[in-house]
Amino acid sequence: MTVEEGEGDVIRVLLVDDQILMREGLRKLLEIEPDIEIVGSAANGADALRLLSDRPATDHPHVALVDARMPVMDGVELDGRLRAEFPAIASVMLTTFDDDYIFGGLRAGAKGYLLKDTPPDELVAAIQRAARGETVLSGAATERLVAALRESAHVPRPEPEPARHDQEPHLQLPAEAGGCATVPSCLRGRELLRPAGAAGGGRGAARRGRLRPD
């Protein structure tokens, strides 16, 4: 469920944050926007899921603004549950922390990651983009992702372990019989490497006195 650009539909938003001052501040900030409607708020991920379960799908939000760190159920876990149970809702993580929650949230299914000090106009634009199905990242989050990708690109790959002779035996034809550990092993090697049609080579060698027949 996305809002197409130019449709004129109102974007329904759910606020999920354990701090009531943050929830109310976001509500007052966003309610003045003509194309945004706050349809509910929750103090943690578990409360948000209960709220969504009690409502018909037609009343579900287009976008959920989700705090990363909350008691009971944090934002990363909620993002995963939303992706599995309510995939039409675009989850955008909103937090004061620029840390590994970026990666956890995006892996769980979040459509974006914003810092709580994001300017109001950028927050509104991010909600509009998320409602259209786009991925949104704050500048700081983008820099963190780029840095992580660069670090992973420079991680040296481990050298392959040398092949062990007991695991990968190689058959080699020694230059002389004296180079073999045992005469039978030499003979077996020569027998395997003998060209096709040379079945009589052993009898000829025996007649020449090189090999003693059984």
PDB file of C-alpha atoms in Angstrom:
ATOM      1  CA  MET A   1       0.000   0.000   0.000  1.00  0.00           C
ATOM      2  CA  THR A   2       1.805   3.096  -1.243  1.00  0.00           C
ATOM      3  CA  VAL A   3       0.744   6.647  -1.986  1.00  0.00           C
ATOM      4  CA  GLU A   4       1.534   7.569  -5.566  1.00  0.00           C
ATOM      5  CA  GLU A   5       2.982  10.999  -6.251  1.00  0.00           C
ATOM      6  CA  GLY A   6       0.323  13.408  -7.424  1.00  0.00           C
ATOM      7  CA  GLU A   7      -2.611  11.354  -6.105  1.00  0.00           C
ATOM      8  CA  GLY A   8      -3.451  13.865  -3.420  1.00  0.00           C
ATOM      9  CA  ASP A   9      -4.111  11.136  -0.850  1.00  0.00           C
ATOM     10  CA  VAL A  10      -3.408  11.834   2.786  1.00  0.00           C
ATOM     11  CA  ILE A  11      -0.469   9.873   4.195  1.00  0.00           C
ATOM     12  CA  ARG A  12      -1.441   8.015   7.359  1.00  0.00           C
ATOM     13  CA  VAL A  13       1.383   7.871   9.922  1.00  0.00           C
ATOM     14  CA  LEU A  14       1.853   5.791  13.080  1.00  0.00           C
ATOM     15  CA  LEU A  15       4.233   7.071  15.781  1.00  0.00           C
ATOM     16  CA  VAL A  16       6.125   4.484  17.855  1.00  0.00           C
ATOM     17  CA  ASP A  17       8.382   5.889  20.587  1.00  0.00           C
ATOM     18  CA  ASP A  18       8.734   5.176  24.293  1.00  0.00           C
ATOM     19  CA  GLN A  19       9.091   8.883  25.133  1.00  0.00           C
ATOM     20  CA  ILE A  20       5.726  10.605  25.327  1.00  0.00           C
ATOM     21  CA  LEU A  21       7.281  14.023  24.751  1.00  0.00           C
ATOM     22  CA  MET A  22       8.771  12.769  21.504  1.00  0.00           C
ATOM     23  CA  ARG A  23       5.478  11.278  20.359  1.00  0.00           C
ATOM     24  CA  GLU A  24       3.535  14.440  21.125  1.00  0.00           C
ATOM     25  CA  GLY A  25       6.210  16.654  19.594  1.00  0.00           C
ATOM     26  CA  LEU A  26       6.130  14.677  16.363  1.00  0.00           C
ATOM     27  CA  ARG A  27       2.348  14.722  16.364  1.00  0.00           C
ATOM     28  CA  LYS A  28       2.195  18.518  16.614  1.00  0.00           C
ATOM     29  CA  LEU A  29       4.935  18.907  14.018  1.00  0.00           C
ATOM     30  CA  LEU A  30       3.314  16.629  11.451  1.00  0.00           C
ATOM     31  CA  GLU A  31      -0.355  17.452  11.979  1.00  0.00           C
ATOM     32  CA  ILE A  32       0.153  20.887  10.450  1.00  0.00           C
ATOM     33  CA  GLU A  33       1.034  19.228   7.144  1.00  0.00           C
ATOM     34  CA  PRO A  34      -2.033  19.063   4.874  1.00  0.00           C
ATOM     35  CA  ASP A  35      -1.098  15.670   3.394  1.00  0.00           C
ATOM     36  CA  ILE A  36      -0.191  13.879   6.660  1.00  0.00           C
ATOM     37  CA  GLU A  37      -2.578  12.373   9.224  1.00  0.00           C
ATOM     38  CA  ILE A  38      -1.456  10.835  12.527  1.00  0.00           C
ATOM     39  CA  VAL A  39      -3.592   7.723  12.968  1.00  0.00           C
ATOM     40  CA  GLY A  40      -2.126   6.437  16.223  1.00  0.00           C
ATOM     41  CA  SER A  41       0.828   6.187  18.573  1.00  0.00           C
ATOM     42  CA  ALA A  42       2.444   3.469  20.674  1.00  0.00           C
ATOM     43  CA  ALA A  43       5.110   3.327  23.385  1.00  0.00           C
ATOM     44  CA  ASN A  44       6.855   0.201  22.055  1.00  0.00           C
ATOM     45  CA  GLY A  45       6.774  -2.380  19.297  1.00  0.00           C
ATOM     46  CA  ALA A  46       4.406  -4.738  21.086  1.00  0.00           C
ATOM     47  CA  ASP A  47       1.819  -1.982  21.600  1.00  0.00           C
ATOM     48  CA  ALA A  48       2.144  -1.004  17.946  1.00  0.00           C
ATOM     49  CA  LEU A  49       1.421  -4.559  16.788  1.00  0.00           C
ATOM     50  CA  ARG A  50      -1.629  -4.793  19.041  1.00  0.00           C
ATOM     51  CA  LEU A  51      -2.914  -1.490  17.691  1.00  0.00           C
ATOM     52  CA  LEU A  52      -2.518  -2.672  14.108  1.00  0.00           C
ATOM     53  CA  SER A  53      -4.125  -6.046  14.820  1.00  0.00           C
ATOM     54  CA  ASP A  54      -7.224  -4.337  16.226  1.00  0.00           C
ATOM     55  CA  ARG A  55      -7.775  -2.242  13.097  1.00  0.00           C
ATOM     56  CA  PRO A  56      -8.926  -3.188   9.604  1.00  0.00           C
ATOM     57  CA  ALA A  57      -6.302  -3.026   6.893  1.00  0.00           C
ATOM     58  CA  THR A  58      -8.048  -0.027   5.342  1.00  0.00           C
ATOM     59  CA  ASP A  59      -7.207   1.985   8.467  1.00  0.00           C
ATOM     60  CA  HIS A  60      -3.560   0.947   8.650  1.00  0.00           C
ATOM     61  CA  PRO A  61      -0.901   3.628   8.304  1.00  0.00           C
ATOM     62  CA  HIS A  62       1.148   4.073   5.173  1.00  0.00           C
ATOM     63  CA  VAL A  63       4.243   4.914   7.242  1.00  0.00           C
ATOM     64  CA  ALA A  64       5.375   4.022  10.769  1.00  0.00           C
ATOM     65  CA  LEU A  65       7.964   6.269  12.424  1.00  0.00           C
ATOM     66  CA  VAL A  66       9.743   3.867  14.770  1.00  0.00           C
ATOM     67  CA  ASP A  67      12.222   4.628  17.537  1.00  0.00           C
ATOM     68  CA  ALA A  68      15.196   2.263  17.511  1.00  0.00           C
ATOM     69  CA  ARG A  69      15.628   1.739  21.262  1.00  0.00           C
ATOM     70  CA  MET A  70      12.480   0.937  23.216  1.00  0.00           C
ATOM     71  CA  PRO A  71      11.591  -1.397  26.090  1.00  0.00           C
ATOM     72  CA  VAL A  72       9.552  -4.586  25.596  1.00  0.00           C
ATOM     73  CA  MET A  73      10.143  -4.634  21.816  1.00  0.00           C
ATOM     74  CA  ASP A  74      12.693  -2.390  20.132  1.00  0.00           C
ATOM     75  CA  GLY A  75      12.536  -0.891  16.680  1.00  0.00           C
ATOM     76  CA  VAL A  76      14.629  -3.541  14.953  1.00  0.00           C
ATOM     77  CA  GLU A  77      12.359  -6.361  16.120  1.00  0.00           C
ATOM     78  CA  LEU A  78       9.279  -4.341  15.234  1.00  0.00           C
ATOM     79  CA  ASP A  79      10.632  -3.717  11.735  1.00  0.00           C
ATOM     80  CA  GLY A  80      10.983  -7.456  11.216  1.00  0.00           C
ATOM     81  CA  ARG A  81       7.449  -8.106  12.477  1.00  0.00           C
ATOM     82  CA  LEU A  82       6.010  -5.366  10.280  1.00  0.00           C
ATOM     83  CA  ARG A  83       7.746  -6.796   7.246  1.00  0.00           C
ATOM     84  CA  ALA A  84       6.356 -10.262   7.989  1.00  0.00           C
ATOM     85  CA  GLU A  85       2.846  -9.371   9.189  1.00  0.00           C
ATOM     86  CA  PHE A  86       2.096  -5.933   7.697  1.00  0.00           C
ATOM     87  CA  PRO A  87       4.314  -5.621   4.609  1.00  0.00           C
ATOM     88  CA  ALA A  88       2.291  -2.738   3.188  1.00  0.00           C
ATOM     89  CA  ILE A  89       3.464  -0.440   6.004  1.00  0.00           C
ATOM     90  CA  ALA A  90       6.722   1.409   5.329  1.00  0.00           C
ATOM     91  CA  SER A  91       8.770   1.557   8.516  1.00  0.00           C
ATOM     92  CA  VAL A  92      11.223   4.423   9.009  1.00  0.00           C
ATOM     93  CA  MET A  93      13.528   4.245  12.018  1.00  0.00           C
ATOM     94  CA  LEU A  94      13.903   7.536  13.857  1.00  0.00           C
ATOM     95  CA  THR A  95      16.488   7.769  16.633  1.00  0.00           C
ATOM     96  CA  THR A  96      19.207   9.866  18.234  1.00  0.00           C
ATOM     97  CA  PHE A  97      21.723   7.062  17.783  1.00  0.00           C
ATOM     98  CA  ASP A  98      23.889   6.827  14.674  1.00  0.00           C
ATOM     99  CA  ASP A  99      25.120   3.294  15.307  1.00  0.00           C
ATOM    100  CA  ASP A 100      24.657  -0.329  14.336  1.00  0.00           C
ATOM    101  CA  TYR A 101      20.879   0.057  14.586  1.00  0.00           C
ATOM    102  CA  ILE A 102      21.162   1.391  11.031  1.00  0.00           C
ATOM    103  CA  PHE A 103      22.227  -1.997   9.724  1.00  0.00           C
ATOM    104  CA  GLY A 104      19.929  -4.017  11.966  1.00  0.00           C
ATOM    105  CA  GLY A 105      16.900  -1.973  11.015  1.00  0.00           C
ATOM    106  CA  LEU A 106      17.559  -2.083   7.300  1.00  0.00           C
ATOM    107  CA  ARG A 107      18.203  -5.828   7.402  1.00  0.00           C
ATOM    108  CA  ALA A 108      14.946  -6.304   9.302  1.00  0.00           C
ATOM    109  CA  GLY A 109      12.989  -4.488   6.613  1.00  0.00           C
ATOM    110  CA  ALA A 110      12.964  -0.777   7.461  1.00  0.00           C
ATOM    111  CA  LYS A 111      12.472   1.535   4.483  1.00  0.00           C
ATOM    112  CA  GLY A 112      14.731   4.166   5.964  1.00  0.00           C
ATOM    113  CA  TYR A 113      16.699   5.554   8.863  1.00  0.00           C
ATOM    114  CA  LEU A 114      16.601   9.133  10.124  1.00  0.00           C
ATOM    115  CA  LEU A 115      18.177  10.869  13.084  1.00  0.00           C
ATOM    116  CA  LYS A 116      15.904  12.701  15.501  1.00  0.00           C
ATOM    117  CA  ASP A 117      17.726  15.945  14.805  1.00  0.00           C
ATOM    118  CA  THR A 118      16.612  15.779  11.158  1.00  0.00           C
ATOM    119  CA  PRO A 119      15.144  19.172  10.145  1.00  0.00           C
ATOM    120  CA  PRO A 120      11.316  19.195   9.985  1.00  0.00           C
ATOM    121  CA  ASP A 121      11.151  19.787   6.239  1.00  0.00           C
ATOM    122  CA  GLU A 122      13.477  16.833   5.617  1.00  0.00           C
ATOM    123  CA  LEU A 123      11.387  14.645   7.922  1.00  0.00           C
ATOM    124  CA  VAL A 124       8.209  15.502   6.015  1.00  0.00           C
ATOM    125  CA  ALA A 125       9.929  14.835   2.686  1.00  0.00           C
ATOM    126  CA  ALA A 126      11.215  11.496   4.001  1.00  0.00           C
ATOM    127  CA  ILE A 127       7.701  10.447   5.055  1.00  0.00           C
ATOM    128  CA  GLN A 128       6.364  11.347   1.626  1.00  0.00           C
ATOM    129  CA  ARG A 129       9.102   9.356  -0.106  1.00  0.00           C
ATOM    130  CA  ALA A 130       8.641   6.343   2.172  1.00  0.00           C
ATOM    131  CA  ALA A 131       4.901   6.405   1.457  1.00  0.00           C
ATOM    132  CA  ARG A 132       5.756   6.105  -2.245  1.00  0.00           C
ATOM    133  CA  GLY A 133       7.885   3.036  -1.542  1.00  0.00           C
ATOM    134  CA  GLU A 134      11.278   4.743  -1.688  1.00  0.00           C
ATOM    135  CA  THR A 135      14.148   4.124   0.714  1.00  0.00           C
ATOM    136  CA  VAL A 136      15.174   7.128   2.804  1.00  0.00           C
ATOM    137  CA  LEU A 137      18.408   7.629   4.720  1.00  0.00           C
ATOM    138  CA  SER A 138      19.732  10.614   6.622  1.00  0.00           C
ATOM    139  CA  GLY A 139      23.056  12.038   5.507  1.00  0.00           C
ATOM    140  CA  ALA A 140      24.805  10.615   8.565  1.00  0.00           C
ATOM    141  CA  ALA A 141      23.320   7.185   7.985  1.00  0.00           C
ATOM    142  CA  THR A 142      24.392   7.230   4.343  1.00  0.00           C
ATOM    143  CA  GLU A 143      27.955   8.131   5.311  1.00  0.00           C
ATOM    144  CA  ARG A 144      28.011   5.287   7.822  1.00  0.00           C
ATOM    145  CA  LEU A 145      26.844   2.766   5.234  1.00  0.00           C
ATOM    146  CA  VAL A 146      29.370   3.954   2.654  1.00  0.00           C
ATOM    147  CA  ALA A 147      32.184   3.739   5.221  1.00  0.00           C
ATOM    148  CA  ALA A 148      31.153   0.205   6.162  1.00  0.00           C
ATOM    149  CA  LEU A 149      31.099  -0.876   2.514  1.00  0.00           C
ATOM    150  CA  ARG A 150      34.548   0.578   1.967  1.00  0.00           C
ATOM    151  CA  GLU A 151      35.904  -1.216   5.019  1.00  0.00           C
ATOM    152  CA  SER A 152      34.464  -4.532   3.894  1.00  0.00           C
ATOM    153  CA  ALA A 153      35.954  -4.050   0.423  1.00  0.00           C
ATOM    154  CA  HIS A 154      39.452  -3.760   1.923  1.00  0.00           C
ATOM    155  CA  VAL A 155      39.248  -6.757   4.226  1.00  0.00           C
ATOM    156  CA  PRO A 156      41.948  -9.176   2.999  1.00  0.00           C
ATOM    157  CA  ARG A 157      40.674 -12.536   1.933  1.00  0.00           C
ATOM    158  CA  PRO A 158      42.178 -15.496   3.785  1.00  0.00           C
ATOM    159  CA  GLU A 159      44.819 -17.421   1.881  1.00  0.00           C
ATOM    160  CA  PRO A 160      43.708 -20.905   0.823  1.00  0.00           C
ATOM    161  CA  GLU A 161      45.253 -23.668   2.861  1.00  0.00           C
ATOM    162  CA  PRO A 162      47.828 -25.775   1.006  1.00  0.00           C
ATOM    163  CA  ALA A 163      46.534 -29.137  -0.116  1.00  0.00           C
ATOM    164  CA  ARG A 164      47.471 -31.965   2.198  1.00  0.00           C
ATOM    165  CA  HIS A 165      48.857 -35.059   0.554  1.00  0.00           C
ATOM    166  CA  ASP A 166      46.705 -37.337   2.655  1.00  0.00           C
ATOM    167  CA  GLN A 167      43.587 -35.483   1.496  1.00  0.00           C
ATOM    168  CA  GLU A 168      44.404 -34.853  -2.152  1.00  0.00           C
ATOM    169  CA  PRO A 169      46.910 -37.463  -3.363  1.00  0.00           C
ATOM    170  CA  HIS A 170      48.627 -36.741  -6.648  1.00  0.00           C
ATOM    171  CA  LEU A 171      49.886 -39.575  -8.817  1.00  0.00           C
ATOM    172  CA  GLN A 172      53.315 -38.772 -10.183  1.00  0.00           C
ATOM    173  CA  LEU A 173      55.518 -40.921 -12.346  1.00  0.00           C
ATOM    174  CA  PRO A 174      58.987 -40.946 -10.772  1.00  0.00           C
ATOM    175  CA  ALA A 175      62.025 -40.595 -12.975  1.00  0.00           C
ATOM    176  CA  GLU A 176      63.534 -43.793 -11.603  1.00  0.00           C
ATOM    177  CA  ALA A 177      62.273 -46.689  -9.552  1.00  0.00           C
ATOM    178  CA  GLY A 178      64.627 -45.666  -6.794  1.00  0.00           C
ATOM    179  CA  GLY A 179      62.618 -42.483  -6.324  1.00  0.00           C
ATOM    180  CA  CYS A 180      59.553 -44.434  -5.142  1.00  0.00           C
ATOM    181  CA  ALA A 181      58.801 -45.233  -1.560  1.00  0.00           C
ATOM    182  CA  THR A 182      58.187 -48.857  -2.582  1.00  0.00           C
ATOM    183  CA  VAL A 183      58.642 -50.774  -5.802  1.00  0.00           C
ATOM    184  CA  PRO A 184      54.954 -51.821  -5.945  1.00  0.00           C
ATOM    185  CA  SER A 185      53.882 -48.181  -5.741  1.00  0.00           C
ATOM    186  CA  CYS A 186      56.170 -47.361  -8.664  1.00  0.00           C
ATOM    187  CA  LEU A 187      54.769 -50.228 -10.701  1.00  0.00           C
ATOM    188  CA  ARG A 188      51.215 -49.197  -9.986  1.00  0.00           C
ATOM    189  CA  GLY A 189      51.988 -45.667 -11.120  1.00  0.00           C
ATOM    190  CA  ARG A 190      53.583 -46.872 -14.339  1.00  0.00           C
ATOM    191  CA  GLU A 191      50.683 -49.234 -15.001  1.00  0.00           C
ATOM    192  CA  LEU A 192      48.126 -46.436 -14.656  1.00  0.00           C
ATOM    193  CA  LEU A 193      50.065 -44.124 -16.933  1.00  0.00           C
ATOM    194  CA  ARG A 194      50.735 -46.746 -19.621  1.00  0.00           C
ATOM    195  CA  PRO A 195      49.066 -45.811 -22.948  1.00  0.00           C
ATOM    196  CA  ALA A 196      46.055 -47.822 -24.053  1.00  0.00           C
ATOM    197  CA  GLY A 197      46.948 -50.925 -26.037  1.00  0.00           C
ATOM    198  CA  ALA A 198      50.230 -51.436 -24.220  1.00  0.00           C
ATOM    199  CA  ALA A 199      48.955 -54.389 -22.219  1.00  0.00           C
ATOM    200  CA  GLY A 200      51.884 -56.549 -23.211  1.00  0.00           C
ATOM    201  CA  GLY A 201      54.475 -54.136 -21.861  1.00  0.00           C
ATOM    202  CA  GLY A 202      54.797 -56.041 -18.605  1.00  0.00           C
ATOM    203  CA  ARG A 203      55.493 -59.362 -20.338  1.00  0.00           C
ATOM    204  CA  GLY A 204      58.042 -57.698 -22.611  1.00  0.00           C
ATOM    205  CA  ALA A 205      59.795 -56.160 -19.648  1.00  0.00           C
ATOM    206  CA  ALA A 206      59.815 -59.504 -17.907  1.00  0.00           C
ATOM    207  CA  ARG A 207      61.383 -61.140 -20.951  1.00  0.00           C
ATOM    208  CA  ARG A 208      64.035 -58.436 -20.940  1.00  0.00           C
ATOM    209  CA  GLY A 209      64.777 -59.237 -17.325  1.00  0.00           C
ATOM    210  CA  ARG A 210      63.599 -55.919 -15.884  1.00  0.00           C
ATOM    211  CA  LEU A 211      60.714 -57.457 -14.018  1.00  0.00           C
ATOM    212  CA  ARG A 212      60.464 -60.924 -12.606  1.00  0.00           C
ATOM    213  CA  PRO A 213      57.142 -62.553 -13.468  1.00  0.00           C
ATOM    214  CA  ASP A 214      55.100 -64.126 -10.674  1.00  0.00           C
TER     215      ASP A 214
END
